């Protein structure tokens, strides 16, 4: 008989606090932080630190093993591919017109970016190998040589105007394949910007824009090939809601114990993969990320997640919300597995290529990991093994609730999570984050009021949003959130 789980929850009393929403004011692209000397906290700090890792993507000794798994080989060993433009017909098919897709900024660098042994001003030194005069692969700023970028474009003419479509593997990111060029900006002269300032609007002057009829009439090229430019790219409309056109939903489930071998499924396709075991309990787990020297801000920055216990008792599942593409952009390194610090993790081998992209600090994904721990006590022991300033976790807290939801199979929960993230995929450091999601999901599965985010700062503007788990997002026509509604309409238009 399953052990009866009693409710042990946090106090629902809200403590007022003055705070500034740093995340809500940040640029949507993480390249604004890459290489900055400004310290970052939580998962963002871990991701930023990972940019210092200049080791090769894949040791040569394991290339042959990975070739046996074509998807895994592409995920880990993919390099930049340029100058293979599509035909206009194929470009129009792959990238239908219409807004709403995810936007990206890439850095267009001069072909000769090293002069007299020095990197030209305005570029992040961590993104380049000065000895070999090459661009490093898979960087957050997405650097690309000018000739490579413009040699990968296709002009698509239509009655409504012309579009320019990029096709290739941008900076070695397998998930960055096909984009429409929206705007090209030129770095202003005489400014040696810091990496934080480099992507600020004041440092750029627009020289071409698809939305400006006057600028759009000019040929898509750069006048001064010696200067740094940035390009704003727009992906297909369906990217607003998922990693693939046919499987919407920024949710993935990693099942390392599957009978067919470790696998990652995502979006609506996930519903055909996961089993029907039933959840019996849900736990809220909160901790700080380990750093050697904690700042005052580090001490109030907590990550929260849900731990699901299943009736079969053979493993548990971690469910967490975090930055979109945070796992793909961090080489599949997860705190919930012992192999996190190994060169190539089992999770990274299992990720589909389309999930390997730079992370985004204003968009969210939901991650589900089946872990070896069979119970809460075993999970506590796992966290204790990695607790300490020089390890992974600091100051863990736990609260537990029985799973009272009537339909609570693995497949049911996967559908609820898809509904939730598809209705609102925003991420904010204070307003819409891992803690607010965890509170929502625990409250929903446990059927209990008064469950709130762990830290008082995250409770200030918190409103429970259990209803988002229940309904298909694409059936809503009038959404109060105009930004989300615009993304949804753009996604739906790609099927017409």
Short mmCIF file of C-alpha atoms in Angstrom, two decimals:
data_model
loop_
_atom_site.label_atom_id
_atom_site.label_comp_id
_atom_site.label_asym_id
_atom_site.label_seq_id
_atom_site.Cartn_x
_atom_site.Cartn_y
_atom_site.Cartn_z
CA UNK A 1 0.00 0.00 0.00
CA UNK A 2 1.30 3.42 -0.88
CA UNK A 3 2.50 5.48 2.05
CA UNK A 4 0.11 8.29 2.96
CA UNK A 5 1.68 11.67 2.32
CA UNK A 6 0.62 14.60 4.50
CA UNK A 7 0.74 18.25 3.49
CA UNK A 8 3.83 20.08 4.74
CA UNK A 9 3.76 23.44 3.05
CA UNK A 10 5.39 26.82 3.32
CA UNK A 11 3.64 29.71 4.95
CA UNK A 12 1.44 31.61 2.51
CA UNK A 13 2.07 34.93 4.23
CA UNK A 14 3.42 37.43 1.69
CA UNK A 15 6.29 39.65 2.74
CA UNK A 16 6.61 42.99 0.99
CA UNK A 17 9.92 43.84 -0.63
CA UNK A 18 11.19 46.54 -2.93
CA UNK A 19 12.86 45.17 -5.97
CA UNK A 20 13.76 46.01 -9.54
CA UNK A 21 12.82 43.55 -12.25
CA UNK A 22 16.20 43.08 -13.87
CA UNK A 23 15.01 40.33 -16.19
CA UNK A 24 12.06 42.33 -17.49
CA UNK A 25 14.40 45.15 -18.52
CA UNK A 26 17.03 42.91 -20.10
CA UNK A 27 17.41 42.50 -23.84
CA UNK A 28 15.66 39.45 -25.21
CA UNK A 29 18.88 37.98 -26.56
CA UNK A 30 21.45 36.59 -24.13
CA UNK A 31 24.31 37.97 -26.19
CA UNK A 32 23.93 41.19 -24.22
CA UNK A 33 25.49 39.38 -21.27
CA UNK A 34 28.04 37.17 -22.98
CA UNK A 35 31.52 37.99 -21.87
CA UNK A 36 30.40 40.68 -19.46
CA UNK A 37 32.30 41.31 -16.26
CA UNK A 38 28.98 41.80 -14.47
CA UNK A 39 28.35 38.74 -12.26
CA UNK A 40 25.20 36.74 -12.97
CA UNK A 41 23.23 34.61 -10.55
CA UNK A 42 21.50 31.24 -10.56
CA UNK A 43 21.30 29.28 -13.80
CA UNK A 44 22.27 32.37 -15.81
CA UNK A 45 25.56 32.54 -13.91
CA UNK A 46 26.26 28.89 -14.71
CA UNK A 47 25.48 29.42 -18.39
CA UNK A 48 27.61 32.55 -18.66
CA UNK A 49 30.53 30.77 -16.96
CA UNK A 50 30.25 27.95 -19.49
CA UNK A 51 31.27 30.37 -22.25
CA UNK A 52 34.78 30.34 -20.84
CA UNK A 53 35.08 26.68 -21.74
CA UNK A 54 37.16 26.63 -24.91
CA UNK A 55 37.60 22.86 -25.06
CA UNK A 56 36.69 21.14 -28.32
CA UNK A 57 33.08 20.06 -28.66
CA UNK A 58 33.95 16.41 -29.04
CA UNK A 59 37.12 14.44 -28.27
CA UNK A 60 38.28 12.59 -31.39
CA UNK A 61 38.36 9.34 -29.43
CA UNK A 62 34.56 9.20 -29.20
CA UNK A 63 33.60 10.43 -32.67
CA UNK A 64 33.35 6.89 -34.04
CA UNK A 65 31.04 5.83 -31.20
CA UNK A 66 28.70 8.75 -31.79
CA UNK A 67 28.42 8.04 -35.51
CA UNK A 68 26.40 4.97 -34.57
CA UNK A 69 23.71 7.36 -33.34
CA UNK A 70 23.21 9.85 -36.18
CA UNK A 71 21.10 12.23 -34.07
CA UNK A 72 23.62 12.21 -31.23
CA UNK A 73 26.47 12.76 -33.67
CA UNK A 74 24.78 15.82 -35.19
CA UNK A 75 23.94 17.19 -31.76
CA UNK A 76 27.48 17.10 -30.43
CA UNK A 77 29.74 17.24 -33.47
CA UNK A 78 27.91 19.64 -35.78
CA UNK A 79 29.96 22.51 -37.19
CA UNK A 80 29.01 25.68 -39.01
CA UNK A 81 27.70 25.17 -42.55
CA UNK A 82 27.47 28.06 -45.01
CA UNK A 83 27.22 28.93 -48.71
CA UNK A 84 24.60 26.31 -49.55
CA UNK A 85 21.61 28.58 -50.24
CA UNK A 86 18.18 27.18 -50.99
CA UNK A 87 16.23 27.70 -54.17
CA UNK A 88 13.56 30.42 -53.84
CA UNK A 89 10.82 27.77 -53.93
CA UNK A 90 12.38 25.68 -51.17
CA UNK A 91 13.16 28.76 -49.08
CA UNK A 92 9.52 29.80 -49.27
CA UNK A 93 8.43 26.31 -48.22
CA UNK A 94 10.83 26.02 -45.30
CA UNK A 95 10.19 29.54 -44.07
CA UNK A 96 6.64 30.70 -44.84
CA UNK A 97 5.98 34.41 -44.56
CA UNK A 98 4.36 35.72 -41.40
CA UNK A 99 5.53 37.00 -38.05
CA UNK A 100 5.51 35.44 -34.63
CA UNK A 101 8.60 33.22 -34.81
CA UNK A 102 11.52 33.47 -32.41
CA UNK A 103 13.93 36.30 -33.11
CA UNK A 104 17.71 36.06 -32.87
CA UNK A 105 20.66 38.43 -33.13
CA UNK A 106 23.84 37.26 -34.85
CA UNK A 107 27.13 39.13 -35.12
CA UNK A 108 28.49 39.68 -38.64
CA UNK A 109 32.25 40.02 -38.37
CA UNK A 110 34.72 41.13 -41.06
CA UNK A 111 36.51 38.30 -42.83
CA UNK A 112 39.78 39.76 -41.54
CA UNK A 113 38.88 40.14 -37.87
CA UNK A 114 42.47 39.75 -36.64
CA UNK A 115 44.76 42.65 -37.57
CA UNK A 116 48.42 42.66 -36.49
CA UNK A 117 47.70 39.80 -34.12
CA UNK A 118 44.87 41.67 -32.38
CA UNK A 119 41.11 41.26 -32.51
CA UNK A 120 39.38 44.28 -34.04
CA UNK A 121 37.42 46.44 -31.56
CA UNK A 122 33.85 45.59 -30.65
CA UNK A 123 34.17 41.81 -30.60
CA UNK A 124 34.23 39.42 -27.65
CA UNK A 125 37.70 37.85 -27.42
CA UNK A 126 36.26 34.67 -25.92
CA UNK A 127 34.48 33.94 -29.19
CA UNK A 128 37.64 33.76 -31.31
CA UNK A 129 40.85 31.76 -31.55
CA UNK A 130 43.47 34.38 -32.37
CA UNK A 131 46.21 31.85 -33.08
CA UNK A 132 44.27 30.07 -35.82
CA UNK A 133 42.23 33.18 -36.72
CA UNK A 134 38.98 31.23 -36.52
CA UNK A 135 35.58 31.70 -34.92
CA UNK A 136 34.79 29.37 -32.05
CA UNK A 137 31.70 27.20 -32.47
CA UNK A 138 28.44 27.59 -30.55
CA UNK A 139 28.91 30.99 -28.96
CA UNK A 140 26.11 33.03 -27.41
CA UNK A 141 26.85 36.03 -29.65
CA UNK A 142 26.46 33.80 -32.76
CA UNK A 143 29.39 35.26 -34.75
CA UNK A 144 29.64 34.60 -38.49
CA UNK A 145 31.95 35.94 -41.20
CA UNK A 146 30.35 38.39 -43.61
CA UNK A 147 31.11 36.36 -46.75
CA UNK A 148 29.73 33.19 -45.13
CA UNK A 149 26.53 34.90 -44.08
CA UNK A 150 25.75 36.69 -47.34
CA UNK A 151 26.76 33.60 -49.31
CA UNK A 152 24.01 31.64 -47.53
CA UNK A 153 21.11 33.93 -48.48
CA UNK A 154 18.30 33.39 -50.95
CA UNK A 155 16.11 36.21 -52.24
CA UNK A 156 12.43 35.26 -52.38
CA UNK A 157 10.20 37.55 -54.44
CA UNK A 158 6.45 37.78 -53.97
CA UNK A 159 3.65 40.27 -54.75
CA UNK A 160 3.92 41.61 -51.20
CA UNK A 161 7.67 42.24 -51.50
CA UNK A 162 11.02 40.53 -51.31
CA UNK A 163 12.41 38.46 -48.45
CA UNK A 164 15.95 37.26 -47.79
CA UNK A 165 16.27 33.78 -46.29
CA UNK A 166 19.39 32.40 -44.60
CA UNK A 167 20.00 28.66 -44.69
CA UNK A 168 22.84 26.73 -43.08
CA UNK A 169 24.08 25.80 -39.61
CA UNK A 170 24.72 29.14 -37.95
CA UNK A 171 27.89 29.16 -35.81
CA UNK A 172 27.66 25.39 -35.44
CA UNK A 173 24.32 25.46 -33.57
CA UNK A 174 22.26 22.58 -35.08
CA UNK A 175 19.03 24.30 -34.05
CA UNK A 176 19.83 27.54 -35.92
CA UNK A 177 19.12 26.58 -39.53
CA UNK A 178 16.67 28.77 -41.44
CA UNK A 179 15.83 32.45 -40.90
CA UNK A 180 14.44 35.52 -42.56
CA UNK A 181 16.63 38.63 -42.37
CA UNK A 182 14.71 41.44 -40.65
CA UNK A 183 17.35 44.08 -40.04
CA UNK A 184 21.06 44.81 -40.31
CA UNK A 185 22.73 47.30 -37.97
CA UNK A 186 26.20 48.79 -38.26
CA UNK A 187 28.41 49.47 -35.28
CA UNK A 188 29.03 53.19 -34.91
CA UNK A 189 32.55 54.49 -35.44
CA UNK A 190 34.85 55.48 -32.64
CA UNK A 191 33.19 53.31 -30.00
CA UNK A 192 35.02 50.53 -28.25
CA UNK A 193 32.10 48.97 -26.45
CA UNK A 194 32.22 46.59 -23.52
CA UNK A 195 30.45 43.28 -24.12
CA UNK A 196 27.52 44.50 -22.01
CA UNK A 197 27.27 47.73 -24.01
CA UNK A 198 28.00 46.06 -27.32
CA UNK A 199 24.38 45.10 -27.99
CA UNK A 200 22.88 48.32 -26.66
CA UNK A 201 20.75 50.27 -29.09
CA UNK A 202 22.90 53.40 -28.78
CA UNK A 203 25.89 51.58 -30.32
CA UNK A 204 24.16 50.70 -33.56
CA UNK A 205 22.79 52.40 -36.66
CA UNK A 206 20.31 50.56 -38.88
CA UNK A 207 21.46 50.32 -42.50
CA UNK A 208 18.84 47.89 -43.83
CA UNK A 209 15.38 46.87 -42.66
CA UNK A 210 12.73 44.63 -44.19
CA UNK A 211 9.99 46.75 -42.62
CA UNK A 212 11.32 50.07 -43.96
CA UNK A 213 10.32 50.55 -47.59
CA UNK A 214 13.14 53.02 -48.23
CA UNK A 215 15.88 50.85 -46.75
CA UNK A 216 14.39 47.67 -48.19
CA UNK A 217 14.83 49.03 -51.72
CA UNK A 218 18.59 48.94 -51.36
CA UNK A 219 20.62 45.79 -52.02
CA UNK A 220 21.14 43.58 -48.98
CA UNK A 221 24.85 44.15 -48.34
CA UNK A 222 27.20 46.06 -46.07
CA UNK A 223 29.02 49.13 -47.32
CA UNK A 224 32.06 48.89 -45.03
CA UNK A 225 33.30 45.31 -44.78
CA UNK A 226 35.85 46.31 -42.13
CA UNK A 227 33.23 47.12 -39.51
CA UNK A 228 31.22 44.90 -37.17
CA UNK A 229 27.52 44.47 -37.88
CA UNK A 230 24.68 42.66 -36.24
CA UNK A 231 21.73 41.07 -37.98
CA UNK A 232 18.28 40.47 -36.59
CA UNK A 233 16.87 37.17 -37.79
CA UNK A 234 13.37 35.75 -37.55
CA UNK A 235 12.66 32.02 -37.49
CA UNK A 236 9.54 30.31 -38.84
CA UNK A 237 6.25 31.20 -37.09
CA UNK A 238 5.93 27.78 -35.46
CA UNK A 239 9.14 28.32 -33.44
CA UNK A 240 7.13 30.51 -31.06
CA UNK A 241 5.59 27.36 -29.60
CA UNK A 242 7.99 24.47 -30.09
CA UNK A 243 11.22 22.95 -31.37
CA UNK A 244 9.51 21.51 -34.44
CA UNK A 245 6.57 22.37 -36.64
CA UNK A 246 4.78 19.08 -36.00
CA UNK A 247 5.30 18.85 -32.23
CA UNK A 248 4.45 22.15 -30.50
CA UNK A 249 5.19 22.66 -26.81
CA UNK A 250 8.46 23.71 -25.18
CA UNK A 251 8.46 20.74 -22.79
CA UNK A 252 10.84 17.78 -22.94
CA UNK A 253 11.01 14.51 -21.03
CA UNK A 254 14.30 12.66 -20.61
CA UNK A 255 13.82 8.95 -19.94
CA UNK A 256 17.21 7.32 -19.30
CA UNK A 257 15.60 4.07 -18.09
CA UNK A 258 13.51 3.41 -21.20
CA UNK A 259 13.64 -0.20 -22.42
CA UNK A 260 14.72 1.07 -25.84
CA UNK A 261 17.56 3.09 -24.33
CA UNK A 262 17.90 6.68 -23.10
CA UNK A 263 15.67 9.03 -25.06
CA UNK A 264 14.39 12.60 -25.13
CA UNK A 265 10.93 13.37 -26.45
CA UNK A 266 9.34 16.79 -26.60
CA UNK A 267 6.13 18.62 -27.40
CA UNK A 268 3.00 16.77 -28.45
CA UNK A 269 5.10 13.87 -29.79
CA UNK A 270 6.02 13.24 -26.17
CA UNK A 271 2.45 12.04 -25.53
CA UNK A 272 3.09 9.00 -27.75
CA UNK A 273 6.31 8.10 -25.92
CA UNK A 274 5.79 8.41 -22.17
CA UNK A 275 4.20 5.60 -20.17
CA UNK A 276 0.99 5.59 -18.13
CA UNK A 277 2.35 5.14 -14.61
CA UNK A 278 0.45 7.07 -11.95
CA UNK A 279 1.86 9.82 -9.72
CA UNK A 280 1.31 9.36 -5.98
CA UNK A 281 3.08 12.40 -4.47
CA UNK A 282 4.61 15.72 -5.42
CA UNK A 283 7.34 17.54 -3.50
CA UNK A 284 8.55 21.12 -3.74
CA UNK A 285 12.34 21.34 -3.55
CA UNK A 286 14.20 24.65 -3.31
CA UNK A 287 17.93 25.35 -3.11
CA UNK A 288 20.58 27.90 -3.92
CA UNK A 289 23.18 27.22 -6.59
CA UNK A 290 26.65 26.51 -5.28
CA UNK A 291 29.23 29.27 -5.64
CA UNK A 292 32.53 29.52 -3.79
CA UNK A 293 31.83 33.02 -2.50
CA UNK A 294 28.20 34.02 -2.15
CA UNK A 295 27.16 37.62 -2.70
CA UNK A 296 24.14 39.08 -0.87
CA UNK A 297 22.13 38.51 -4.04
CA UNK A 298 23.29 34.89 -4.28
CA UNK A 299 21.90 34.32 -0.80
CA UNK A 300 18.37 35.26 -1.85
CA UNK A 301 18.45 33.53 -5.26
CA UNK A 302 16.74 30.15 -4.98
CA UNK A 303 15.85 27.59 -7.63
CA UNK A 304 12.67 25.56 -7.13
CA UNK A 305 11.55 22.33 -8.76
CA UNK A 306 8.99 19.59 -8.37
CA UNK A 307 9.84 15.99 -7.55
CA UNK A 308 7.24 13.42 -8.63
CA UNK A 309 6.96 10.03 -6.93
CA UNK A 310 5.30 7.24 -8.92
CA UNK A 311 3.28 4.27 -7.70
CA UNK A 312 5.73 1.79 -9.30
CA UNK A 313 8.51 3.07 -7.02
CA UNK A 314 11.37 2.42 -9.48
CA UNK A 315 12.38 6.05 -10.10
CA UNK A 316 11.26 9.64 -9.51
CA UNK A 317 10.95 12.56 -11.91
CA UNK A 318 12.29 16.10 -11.57
CA UNK A 319 10.13 18.77 -13.22
CA UNK A 320 11.47 22.32 -13.48
CA UNK A 321 10.99 25.50 -15.48
CA UNK A 322 14.05 27.41 -16.65
CA UNK A 323 15.55 29.32 -19.57
CA UNK A 324 14.55 28.12 -23.02
CA UNK A 325 17.39 26.05 -24.54
CA UNK A 326 19.33 26.21 -21.28
CA UNK A 327 20.14 22.49 -21.43
CA UNK A 328 20.92 22.41 -25.15
CA UNK A 329 23.06 25.52 -24.82
CA UNK A 330 24.89 24.09 -21.79
CA UNK A 331 26.02 20.84 -23.47
CA UNK A 332 23.39 18.71 -21.73
CA UNK A 333 24.82 19.28 -18.26
CA UNK A 334 22.15 18.72 -15.61
CA UNK A 335 22.53 18.85 -11.83
CA UNK A 336 20.29 15.80 -11.50
CA UNK A 337 22.80 13.31 -12.90
CA UNK A 338 26.20 12.17 -11.67
CA UNK A 339 27.79 12.57 -15.11
CA UNK A 340 27.21 16.34 -15.27
CA UNK A 341 30.91 17.17 -15.24
CA UNK A 342 31.97 14.50 -17.71
CA UNK A 343 32.96 15.54 -21.22
CA UNK A 344 29.88 14.16 -22.96
CA UNK A 345 26.80 13.47 -20.84
CA UNK A 346 24.22 10.80 -21.60
CA UNK A 347 21.59 13.54 -21.78
CA UNK A 348 23.58 15.47 -24.39
CA UNK A 349 23.91 12.35 -26.54
CA UNK A 350 20.13 11.96 -26.44
CA UNK A 351 19.11 15.53 -27.32
CA UNK A 352 17.70 16.00 -30.84
CA UNK A 353 19.76 18.47 -32.92
CA UNK A 354 16.95 21.03 -33.08
CA UNK A 355 17.18 21.46 -29.30
CA UNK A 356 20.81 22.61 -29.45
CA UNK A 357 20.51 26.41 -29.53
CA UNK A 358 21.73 29.38 -27.49
CA UNK A 359 19.63 29.92 -24.39
CA UNK A 360 17.09 32.74 -24.09
CA UNK A 361 16.66 34.60 -20.81
CA UNK A 362 13.12 35.85 -21.45
CA UNK A 363 11.57 32.57 -22.66
CA UNK A 364 10.98 29.37 -20.72
CA UNK A 365 11.02 25.63 -21.23
CA UNK A 366 9.80 22.89 -18.89
CA UNK A 367 12.24 20.05 -18.27
CA UNK A 368 11.27 16.60 -17.02
CA UNK A 369 14.01 14.20 -15.95
CA UNK A 370 13.53 10.65 -14.72
CA UNK A 371 16.15 10.19 -11.98
CA UNK A 372 17.53 7.17 -10.13
CA UNK A 373 16.11 8.20 -6.76
CA UNK A 374 13.10 6.01 -5.96
CA UNK A 375 11.73 8.16 -3.14
CA UNK A 376 12.04 11.56 -1.52
CA UNK A 377 14.49 10.16 1.03
CA UNK A 378 16.78 8.88 -1.72
CA UNK A 379 16.53 12.22 -3.51
CA UNK A 380 17.49 14.02 -0.30
CA UNK A 381 20.52 11.74 -0.06
CA UNK A 382 21.48 12.63 -3.65
CA UNK A 383 21.29 16.34 -2.89
CA UNK A 384 23.29 15.85 0.31
CA UNK A 385 26.04 14.18 -1.75
CA UNK A 386 26.45 17.36 -3.78
CA UNK A 387 25.76 19.92 -1.06
CA UNK A 388 28.42 22.55 -0.43
CA UNK A 389 29.84 25.77 -1.85
CA UNK A 390 32.24 23.86 -4.10
CA UNK A 391 29.63 21.36 -5.35
CA UNK A 392 26.07 21.90 -6.66
CA UNK A 393 23.53 22.77 -3.98
CA UNK A 394 23.26 25.05 -0.96
CA UNK A 395 20.53 25.25 1.70
CA UNK A 396 17.98 22.74 0.33
CA UNK A 397 14.36 22.87 1.54
CA UNK A 398 11.55 20.37 1.00
CA UNK A 399 7.76 20.31 1.31
CA UNK A 400 5.46 17.41 0.41
CA UNK A 401 1.90 16.87 -0.79
CA UNK A 402 -0.19 13.88 -1.90
CA UNK A 403 -1.13 13.81 -5.58
CA UNK A 404 -4.91 14.27 -5.51
CA UNK A 405 -5.46 15.00 -9.19
CA UNK A 406 -7.84 12.43 -10.69
CA UNK A 407 -6.02 12.05 -14.00
CA UNK A 408 -2.36 11.97 -13.00
CA UNK A 409 -0.58 9.50 -15.26
CA UNK A 410 2.73 10.42 -16.84
CA UNK A 411 0.93 11.09 -20.12
CA UNK A 412 -1.70 13.23 -18.37
CA UNK A 413 0.94 15.34 -16.64
CA UNK A 414 2.85 15.77 -19.90
CA UNK A 415 -0.29 17.18 -21.54
CA UNK A 416 -0.89 19.57 -18.64
CA UNK A 417 2.67 20.87 -18.93
CA UNK A 418 2.31 21.41 -22.68
CA UNK A 419 -0.90 23.37 -22.08
CA UNK A 420 0.81 25.51 -19.44
CA UNK A 421 3.92 26.50 -21.39
CA UNK A 422 2.05 26.97 -24.67
CA UNK A 423 -0.31 29.48 -23.11
CA UNK A 424 2.50 31.63 -21.71
CA UNK A 425 6.16 30.90 -22.43
CA UNK A 426 7.61 34.06 -20.91
CA UNK A 427 10.34 33.94 -18.28
CA UNK A 428 11.16 36.71 -15.82
CA UNK A 429 13.61 36.68 -12.97
CA UNK A 430 10.98 37.74 -10.44
CA UNK A 431 7.50 37.60 -11.96
CA UNK A 432 7.44 34.39 -13.99
CA UNK A 433 10.14 31.97 -12.97
CA UNK A 434 11.02 28.53 -11.63
CA UNK A 435 9.46 29.29 -8.24
CA UNK A 436 6.13 30.51 -9.60
CA UNK A 437 5.87 27.48 -11.90
CA UNK A 438 6.69 25.09 -9.06
CA UNK A 439 4.04 26.67 -6.84
CA UNK A 440 1.48 26.44 -9.66
CA UNK A 441 2.26 22.80 -10.45
CA UNK A 442 2.36 21.63 -6.83
CA UNK A 443 -0.94 23.38 -6.13
CA UNK A 444 -2.51 21.86 -9.24
CA UNK A 445 -1.40 18.26 -8.66
CA UNK A 446 -2.04 18.37 -4.90
CA UNK A 447 -5.37 20.22 -5.22
CA UNK A 448 -4.39 22.55 -2.42
CA UNK A 449 -4.66 26.29 -1.89
CA UNK A 450 -2.05 28.44 -0.22
CA UNK A 451 1.01 26.95 -1.93
CA UNK A 452 3.22 29.88 -2.85
CA UNK A 453 6.74 30.43 -4.24
CA UNK A 454 9.51 29.56 -1.80
CA UNK A 455 11.16 32.97 -1.40
CA UNK A 456 9.21 36.06 -0.24
CA UNK A 457 10.55 38.15 -3.14
CA UNK A 458 8.86 35.83 -5.65
CA UNK A 459 5.57 36.07 -3.75
CA UNK A 460 5.16 39.82 -4.13
CA UNK A 461 3.40 39.72 -7.50
CA UNK A 462 2.53 36.02 -7.54
CA UNK A 463 -0.90 34.95 -8.75
CA UNK A 464 -1.79 31.29 -8.97
CA UNK A 465 -2.34 30.18 -12.58
CA UNK A 466 -3.55 26.60 -12.21
CA UNK A 467 -6.05 27.10 -15.01
CA UNK A 468 -3.24 27.20 -17.58
CA UNK A 469 -2.67 23.46 -17.12
CA UNK A 470 -6.19 22.51 -18.14
CA UNK A 471 -6.92 23.98 -21.54
CA UNK A 472 -5.58 23.73 -25.09
CA UNK A 473 -3.93 27.07 -25.78
CA UNK A 474 -4.60 27.04 -29.53
CA UNK A 475 -8.36 27.16 -28.89
CA UNK A 476 -8.13 30.66 -27.44
CA UNK A 477 -8.77 33.49 -29.88
CA UNK A 478 -8.89 36.48 -27.55
CA UNK A 479 -5.87 36.41 -25.28
CA UNK A 480 -5.29 39.27 -22.88
CA UNK A 481 -1.57 38.83 -23.38
CA UNK A 482 -1.09 40.48 -26.78
CA UNK A 483 2.47 39.23 -27.14
CA UNK A 484 1.49 35.60 -26.59
CA UNK A 485 -1.56 36.00 -28.83
CA UNK A 486 0.62 37.40 -31.63
CA UNK A 487 2.95 34.40 -31.38
CA UNK A 488 0.02 31.97 -31.45
CA UNK A 489 -1.60 33.59 -34.47
CA UNK A 490 1.71 33.59 -36.32
CA UNK A 491 2.16 29.91 -35.51
CA UNK A 492 -1.34 28.99 -36.69
CA UNK A 493 -0.91 30.99 -39.89
CA UNK A 494 2.02 28.77 -40.87
CA UNK A 495 -0.43 25.89 -41.39
CA UNK A 496 -2.77 27.80 -43.71
#
